[in-house]
């Protein structure tokens, strides 16, 4: 029987079969995909083959269809284990907030670069604009200007204010009929926004810690929900950092569209844009045509990207 993995609760997967039933499935201990070492060999969004349920009600996942794409992160920079956030997605929404909690530009850029690397369109949602004072509002506008100028869609909204509908409409225009991932730090409002997009979804929403101004990790498992107008949304647990994996040093610039565009003017074709004479990227940074924060994120990924010849096969 064929089905779609709609929920992953650690050792157990909920699979929606072609007949529309939801079956609780396990995987055999030795079930590993070749090529990637992950904490979850099967991810939400995977199309799988499952056995008939045994008398005790358990079914097993026996095969995974080839993935069209997937988005993956390392738990930390030191960790070799990676986690597939979701597979076979059309669109990734990154929910960011200026405060309560504060999303760092490094986090945003690492997420965007990963989406570029896997060929997935990413859209930034800046939520909780109702909390901003004038200075913070100016900062939010500057972020919107920056990412829009690079080519990303940026939606500014407040999910809990009266005018949330305008933001929700923009999200629906992009998400309808597609499979869209919602990702971001804990507490930025992912589940709150999905509740608005899917009336009746009834997702649990958490508080923000008064002392740390961060979320409380309310959503603990990834789960996929059908959109009334067609398509799916995937709610995910909040993540702290976004460790990149599998990037060659020589490839990192390809995942920063504006750096890639500027690099056409570099003197050396193998320029790393760090110290080389005649580097058009360094020139663009010093002329403020490329933002300091984006360049810093580029360097941070370059730092943990490995040289192909040193890369371990895993
Ligand atoms: N002021 C304000 N609060 C919001 C907004 N959107 C969400 N919140 C609040 O932020 C808190 C966290 O929201 P959640 O939807 O649980 O956040 P999440 O991103 O799903 O968090 P995790 O599941 O922990 O990853 C809740 O108290 C929401 O009511 C907003 O636009 N403005
Ligand atoms: Mg949540
Ligand atoms: Zn260069």
Short mmCIF file of C-alpha atoms and ligand atoms in Angstrom, two decimals:
data_model
loop_
_atom_site.label_atom_id
_atom_site.label_comp_id
_atom_site.label_asym_id
_atom_site.label_seq_id
_atom_site.Cartn_x
_atom_site.Cartn_y
_atom_site.Cartn_z
CA UNK A 1 0.00 0.00 0.00
CA UNK A 2 1.19 3.53 -0.78
CA UNK A 3 0.87 6.52 1.49
CA UNK A 4 2.10 9.95 2.55
CA UNK A 5 3.92 10.51 5.85
CA UNK A 6 1.97 13.28 7.57
CA UNK A 7 3.41 13.10 11.09
CA UNK A 8 6.62 11.96 12.71
CA UNK A 9 6.55 11.39 16.45
CA UNK A 10 10.05 10.10 17.03
CA UNK A 11 9.86 6.36 16.51
CA UNK A 12 6.37 6.36 15.00
CA UNK A 13 5.11 7.72 11.69
CA UNK A 14 1.53 8.48 10.75
CA UNK A 15 0.93 7.55 7.12
CA UNK A 16 -2.14 8.67 5.19
CA UNK A 17 -2.90 5.92 2.70
CA UNK A 18 -4.35 6.32 -0.76
CA UNK A 19 -7.76 5.34 0.65
CA UNK A 20 -7.54 8.21 3.12
CA UNK A 21 -6.94 6.12 6.27
CA UNK A 22 -4.28 7.17 8.75
CA UNK A 23 -2.06 4.26 9.77
CA UNK A 24 0.52 4.29 12.54
CA UNK A 25 3.77 2.88 11.14
CA UNK A 26 7.20 1.94 12.34
CA UNK A 27 10.43 1.34 10.53
CA UNK A 28 12.71 -1.63 10.95
CA UNK A 29 15.85 -0.87 12.98
CA UNK A 30 18.19 -1.40 10.04
CA UNK A 31 16.25 0.82 7.68
CA UNK A 32 18.70 3.50 6.59
CA UNK A 33 18.93 5.50 3.43
CA UNK A 34 22.27 5.33 1.75
CA UNK A 35 24.23 8.56 1.45
CA UNK A 36 22.77 10.61 4.29
CA UNK A 37 23.19 10.04 7.98
CA UNK A 38 20.11 11.42 9.63
CA UNK A 39 18.31 11.13 12.92
CA UNK A 40 15.13 10.43 10.94
CA UNK A 41 15.46 8.25 7.85
CA UNK A 42 11.82 8.94 6.98
CA UNK A 43 10.45 12.49 7.04
CA UNK A 44 7.10 14.23 6.85
CA UNK A 45 6.24 14.62 3.18
CA UNK A 46 7.79 11.31 2.14
CA UNK A 47 5.79 9.03 -0.13
CA UNK A 48 6.20 5.53 1.22
CA UNK A 49 5.20 1.93 0.74
CA UNK A 50 3.76 0.23 3.82
CA UNK A 51 2.83 -3.31 4.82
CA UNK A 52 -0.64 -4.32 5.92
CA UNK A 53 -1.11 -3.77 9.64
CA UNK A 54 -0.16 -6.75 11.81
CA UNK A 55 -2.77 -8.11 14.26
CA UNK A 56 -1.36 -5.75 16.93
CA UNK A 57 -2.20 -2.79 14.64
CA UNK A 58 1.37 -1.92 13.65
CA UNK A 59 2.34 -1.50 10.03
CA UNK A 60 5.86 -1.09 8.69
CA UNK A 61 7.32 1.30 6.18
CA UNK A 62 9.16 -0.84 3.65
CA UNK A 63 10.26 1.68 1.01
CA UNK A 64 10.55 5.41 0.39
CA UNK A 65 9.97 6.90 -3.07
CA UNK A 66 12.79 9.01 -4.43
CA UNK A 67 12.49 12.51 -2.98
CA UNK A 68 11.90 15.47 -5.27
CA UNK A 69 13.74 17.54 -2.67
CA UNK A 70 14.14 17.86 1.08
CA UNK A 71 15.33 20.40 3.57
CA UNK A 72 17.87 19.31 6.09
CA UNK A 73 19.87 20.83 8.93
CA UNK A 74 22.57 19.80 11.33
CA UNK A 75 21.60 19.85 14.99
CA UNK A 76 24.74 21.85 15.78
CA UNK A 77 27.94 22.73 14.02
CA UNK A 78 29.78 19.96 15.85
CA UNK A 79 27.17 17.36 15.19
CA UNK A 80 27.57 14.96 12.29
CA UNK A 81 23.98 13.87 12.56
CA UNK A 82 21.51 15.79 10.51
CA UNK A 83 17.75 16.02 10.55
CA UNK A 84 15.46 16.09 7.54
CA UNK A 85 12.85 18.70 8.36
CA UNK A 86 10.53 17.74 5.48
CA UNK A 87 10.59 16.17 2.02
CA UNK A 88 8.88 16.94 -1.29
CA UNK A 89 8.02 20.55 -0.52
CA UNK A 90 7.20 23.33 -2.97
CA UNK A 91 7.75 26.29 -0.71
CA UNK A 92 9.40 27.10 2.61
CA UNK A 93 8.11 29.92 4.80
CA UNK A 94 10.64 31.19 7.28
CA UNK A 95 8.84 32.90 10.14
CA UNK A 96 11.04 35.55 11.75
CA UNK A 97 10.42 38.09 14.51
CA UNK A 98 12.30 41.24 15.53
CA UNK A 99 11.55 40.60 19.21
CA UNK A 100 9.88 38.01 21.47
CA UNK A 101 12.00 36.20 20.28
CA UNK A 102 14.65 37.93 18.17
CA UNK A 103 15.52 36.01 15.00
CA UNK A 104 19.16 36.57 14.03
CA UNK A 105 20.10 37.47 10.48
CA UNK A 106 22.56 34.56 10.57
CA UNK A 107 19.65 32.20 11.19
CA UNK A 108 17.64 33.77 8.35
CA UNK A 109 20.57 33.60 5.93
CA UNK A 110 21.51 30.02 6.80
CA UNK A 111 17.92 28.98 6.23
CA UNK A 112 17.73 30.85 2.91
CA UNK A 113 21.06 29.44 1.73
CA UNK A 114 19.93 25.91 2.54
CA UNK A 115 16.69 26.42 0.63
CA UNK A 116 18.72 27.74 -2.35
CA UNK A 117 21.02 24.72 -2.14
CA UNK A 118 18.07 22.35 -2.36
CA UNK A 119 16.24 24.39 -5.01
CA UNK A 120 13.29 25.28 -2.78
CA UNK A 121 11.61 28.68 -3.01
CA UNK A 122 11.83 30.46 0.36
CA UNK A 123 9.58 33.25 1.58
CA UNK A 124 10.21 35.32 4.73
CA UNK A 125 7.32 36.18 7.03
CA UNK A 126 8.16 38.86 9.60
CA UNK A 127 5.54 38.28 12.29
CA UNK A 128 4.61 40.19 15.47
CA UNK A 129 4.92 43.64 13.90
CA UNK A 130 2.38 44.81 16.51
CA UNK A 131 5.13 44.66 19.17
CA UNK A 132 7.51 47.09 17.48
CA UNK A 133 8.31 50.63 18.55
CA UNK A 134 9.45 53.18 15.95
CA UNK A 135 13.12 52.17 15.94
CA UNK A 136 12.27 48.50 15.73
CA UNK A 137 9.80 49.20 12.96
CA UNK A 138 12.56 50.97 11.05
CA UNK A 139 14.80 47.94 11.52
CA UNK A 140 12.01 45.63 10.29
CA UNK A 141 11.52 47.86 7.22
CA UNK A 142 15.26 47.75 6.55
CA UNK A 143 15.19 43.95 6.70
CA UNK A 144 12.22 43.87 4.32
CA UNK A 145 14.05 46.19 1.94
CA UNK A 146 17.24 44.11 2.13
CA UNK A 147 15.64 40.75 1.41
CA UNK A 148 13.24 42.13 -1.19
CA UNK A 149 16.18 43.69 -3.04
CA UNK A 150 17.90 40.30 -3.13
CA UNK A 151 14.77 38.79 -4.66
CA UNK A 152 12.89 37.18 -1.77
CA UNK A 153 9.21 37.77 -1.01
CA UNK A 154 8.83 39.30 2.45
CA UNK A 155 5.45 39.38 4.18
CA UNK A 156 5.11 41.65 7.22
CA UNK A 157 2.25 40.76 9.53
CA UNK A 158 0.87 40.37 12.98
CA UNK A 159 -1.01 37.12 13.46
CA UNK A 160 -2.75 38.36 16.59
CA UNK A 161 -3.78 41.83 15.41
CA UNK A 162 -7.05 42.76 13.73
CA UNK A 163 -5.41 43.24 10.36
CA UNK A 164 -3.91 39.72 10.22
CA UNK A 165 -6.11 38.97 7.19
CA UNK A 166 -3.90 40.91 4.76
CA UNK A 167 -0.86 38.78 5.65
CA UNK A 168 -2.92 35.59 5.62
CA UNK A 169 -4.18 36.40 2.09
CA UNK A 170 -0.62 36.87 0.84
CA UNK A 171 0.44 33.55 2.37
CA UNK A 172 -2.57 31.78 0.84
CA UNK A 173 -1.82 33.19 -2.61
CA UNK A 174 1.59 31.56 -2.43
CA UNK A 175 0.64 28.36 -0.59
CA UNK A 176 -2.67 27.31 -2.16
CA UNK A 177 -2.36 24.01 -4.00
CA UNK A 178 1.23 23.56 -2.82
CA UNK A 179 3.06 21.80 0.00
CA UNK A 180 4.47 24.55 2.19
CA UNK A 181 6.83 24.23 5.14
CA UNK A 182 6.67 26.57 8.15
CA UNK A 183 9.97 26.90 9.96
CA UNK A 184 11.64 29.25 12.43
CA UNK A 185 12.71 29.73 16.04
CA UNK A 186 10.38 28.63 18.82
CA UNK A 187 7.71 31.19 19.67
CA UNK A 188 7.68 33.17 16.41
CA UNK A 189 4.06 32.20 15.73
CA UNK A 190 4.21 29.30 13.27
CA UNK A 191 1.31 27.39 14.85
CA UNK A 192 -0.66 30.63 15.41
CA UNK A 193 -0.43 31.45 11.69
CA UNK A 194 -1.36 27.91 10.63
CA UNK A 195 -4.44 28.11 12.87
CA UNK A 196 -5.48 31.21 10.91
CA UNK A 197 -4.82 29.56 7.55
CA UNK A 198 -6.70 26.38 8.46
CA UNK A 199 -9.73 27.23 10.56
CA UNK A 200 -10.31 24.34 12.94
CA UNK A 201 -6.71 23.09 12.89
CA UNK A 202 -6.67 23.74 16.63
CA UNK A 203 -2.89 23.66 17.01
CA UNK A 204 -1.49 24.24 20.45
CA UNK A 205 0.11 27.63 20.83
CA UNK A 206 2.64 28.43 23.56
CA UNK A 207 3.73 31.32 25.73
CA UNK A 208 6.89 33.36 25.48
CA UNK A 209 9.24 33.03 28.44
CA UNK A 210 9.16 36.32 30.37
CA UNK A 211 12.83 36.08 31.33
CA UNK A 212 14.38 34.86 28.07
CA UNK A 213 11.87 36.27 25.55
CA UNK A 214 11.99 32.98 23.71
CA UNK A 215 9.38 30.36 22.89
CA UNK A 216 8.72 27.25 24.99
CA UNK A 217 9.00 24.61 22.26
CA UNK A 218 5.27 24.02 22.20
CA UNK A 219 5.16 22.11 18.90
CA UNK A 220 7.22 18.98 19.39
CA UNK A 221 6.62 17.02 16.16
CA UNK A 222 6.39 17.95 12.51
CA UNK A 223 2.93 17.51 11.09
CA UNK A 224 1.24 18.10 7.76
CA UNK A 225 -2.26 19.59 7.47
CA UNK A 226 -4.44 19.82 4.36
CA UNK A 227 -5.29 23.36 3.24
CA UNK A 228 -9.01 23.83 2.54
CA UNK A 229 -8.25 25.15 -0.96
CA UNK A 230 -5.83 22.28 -1.79
CA UNK A 231 -2.24 21.68 -0.79
CA UNK A 232 -0.65 21.10 2.60
CA UNK A 233 1.01 23.10 5.35
CA UNK A 234 3.72 21.56 7.51
CA UNK A 235 4.06 22.83 11.08
CA UNK A 236 7.44 22.09 12.63
CA UNK A 237 9.01 22.37 16.08
CA UNK A 238 10.94 25.60 16.67
CA UNK A 239 14.68 25.34 16.09
CA UNK A 240 17.52 27.27 17.67
CA UNK A 241 20.30 27.18 15.14
CA UNK A 242 20.44 26.23 11.53
CA UNK A 243 23.57 24.19 10.87
CA UNK A 244 24.27 23.76 7.18
CA UNK A 245 25.47 20.49 5.76
CA UNK A 246 27.21 19.17 2.75
CA UNK A 247 28.24 22.50 1.25
CA UNK A 248 31.46 22.71 -0.72
CA UNK A 249 33.42 25.88 -0.02
CA UNK A 250 33.33 26.64 -3.71
CA UNK A 251 29.53 26.36 -3.79
CA UNK A 252 28.55 28.58 -0.86
CA UNK A 253 28.51 31.80 -2.92
CA UNK A 254 25.95 30.20 -5.26
CA UNK A 255 23.45 30.15 -2.40
CA UNK A 256 23.64 33.93 -1.81
CA UNK A 257 22.03 35.32 -4.98
CA UNK A 258 23.49 38.84 -4.66
CA UNK A 259 26.99 37.54 -3.85
CA UNK A 260 26.76 35.16 -6.78
CA UNK A 261 25.73 37.97 -9.11
CA UNK A 262 28.57 40.22 -7.94
CA UNK A 263 31.14 37.40 -8.23
CA UNK A 264 30.89 37.58 -12.01
CA UNK A 265 33.23 40.59 -11.73
CA UNK A 266 35.94 38.87 -9.64
CA UNK A 267 39.43 38.67 -11.17
CA UNK A 268 39.89 34.97 -10.34
CA UNK A 269 37.30 32.41 -11.27
CA UNK A 270 37.98 30.45 -8.07
CA UNK A 271 37.79 33.54 -5.86
CA UNK A 272 36.52 32.76 -2.33
CA UNK A 273 35.63 36.44 -1.79
CA UNK A 274 37.63 36.56 1.42
CA UNK A 275 40.99 38.18 0.61
CA UNK A 276 41.70 37.98 -3.12
CA UNK A 277 42.84 41.03 -5.10
CA UNK A 278 40.29 42.17 -7.66
CA UNK A 279 37.39 40.61 -5.72
CA UNK A 280 34.16 42.25 -6.87
CA UNK A 281 32.26 40.88 -3.86
CA UNK A 282 34.60 42.53 -1.33
CA UNK A 283 34.30 45.73 -3.36
CA UNK A 284 30.49 45.51 -3.30
CA UNK A 285 30.56 44.97 0.49
CA UNK A 286 32.76 48.02 0.96
CA UNK A 287 30.48 50.04 -1.35
CA UNK A 288 27.47 48.86 0.76
CA UNK A 289 25.94 47.18 -2.29
CA UNK A 290 26.06 43.87 -0.40
CA UNK A 291 25.00 44.05 3.25
CA UNK A 292 27.51 43.42 6.04
CA UNK A 293 25.11 40.99 7.72
CA UNK A 294 24.70 38.91 4.57
CA UNK A 295 28.45 38.85 4.01
CA UNK A 296 29.01 37.81 7.66
CA UNK A 297 26.53 34.95 7.16
CA UNK A 298 28.36 33.93 3.98
CA UNK A 299 31.63 33.78 5.96
CA UNK A 300 29.98 31.79 8.77
CA UNK A 301 28.77 29.14 6.33
CA UNK A 302 32.12 29.14 4.55
CA UNK A 303 33.69 28.49 7.90
CA UNK A 304 31.76 25.28 8.51
CA UNK A 305 31.69 24.17 4.89
CA UNK A 306 34.37 21.66 4.14
CA UNK A 307 36.82 21.48 1.36
CA UNK A 308 35.62 18.70 -0.97
CA UNK A 309 38.90 16.87 -0.61
CA UNK A 310 38.61 16.77 3.18
CA UNK A 311 34.96 15.93 3.30
CA UNK A 312 34.17 12.65 4.96
CA UNK A 313 31.85 10.37 3.10
CA UNK A 314 28.71 9.99 5.14
N1 LIG B 1 2.11 40.01 19.95
C1 LIG B 1 2.02 38.97 19.12
N2 LIG B 1 2.04 37.71 19.60
C2 LIG B 1 1.96 36.70 18.72
C3 LIG B 1 1.84 36.90 17.32
N3 LIG B 1 1.80 35.69 16.71
C4 LIG B 1 1.89 34.78 17.69
N4 LIG B 1 1.98 35.37 18.90
C5 LIG B 1 2.11 34.71 20.22
O1 LIG B 1 3.38 34.10 20.32
C6 LIG B 1 3.30 32.95 21.15
C7 LIG B 1 3.94 31.75 20.46
O2 LIG B 1 3.18 31.39 19.33
P1 LIG B 1 3.21 29.93 18.68
O3 LIG B 1 2.29 29.95 17.51
O4 LIG B 1 3.04 28.89 19.70
O5 LIG B 1 4.73 29.90 18.16
P2 LIG B 1 5.48 28.70 17.38
O6 LIG B 1 6.36 29.35 16.38
O7 LIG B 1 4.49 27.71 16.88
O8 LIG B 1 6.38 28.08 18.56
P3 LIG B 1 6.94 26.55 18.73
O9 LIG B 1 5.80 25.61 18.52
O10 LIG B 1 7.46 26.55 20.14
O11 LIG B 1 8.04 26.41 17.73
C8 LIG B 1 1.83 32.77 21.47
O12 LIG B 1 1.58 33.31 22.76
C9 LIG B 1 1.12 33.58 20.40
O13 LIG B 1 -0.13 34.08 20.84
C10 LIG B 1 1.80 38.26 16.86
O14 LIG B 1 1.71 38.55 15.66
N5 LIG B 1 1.91 39.24 17.80
MG1 LIG B 2 4.27 25.69 17.24
ZN1 LIG B 3 35.56 37.45 -5.22
#
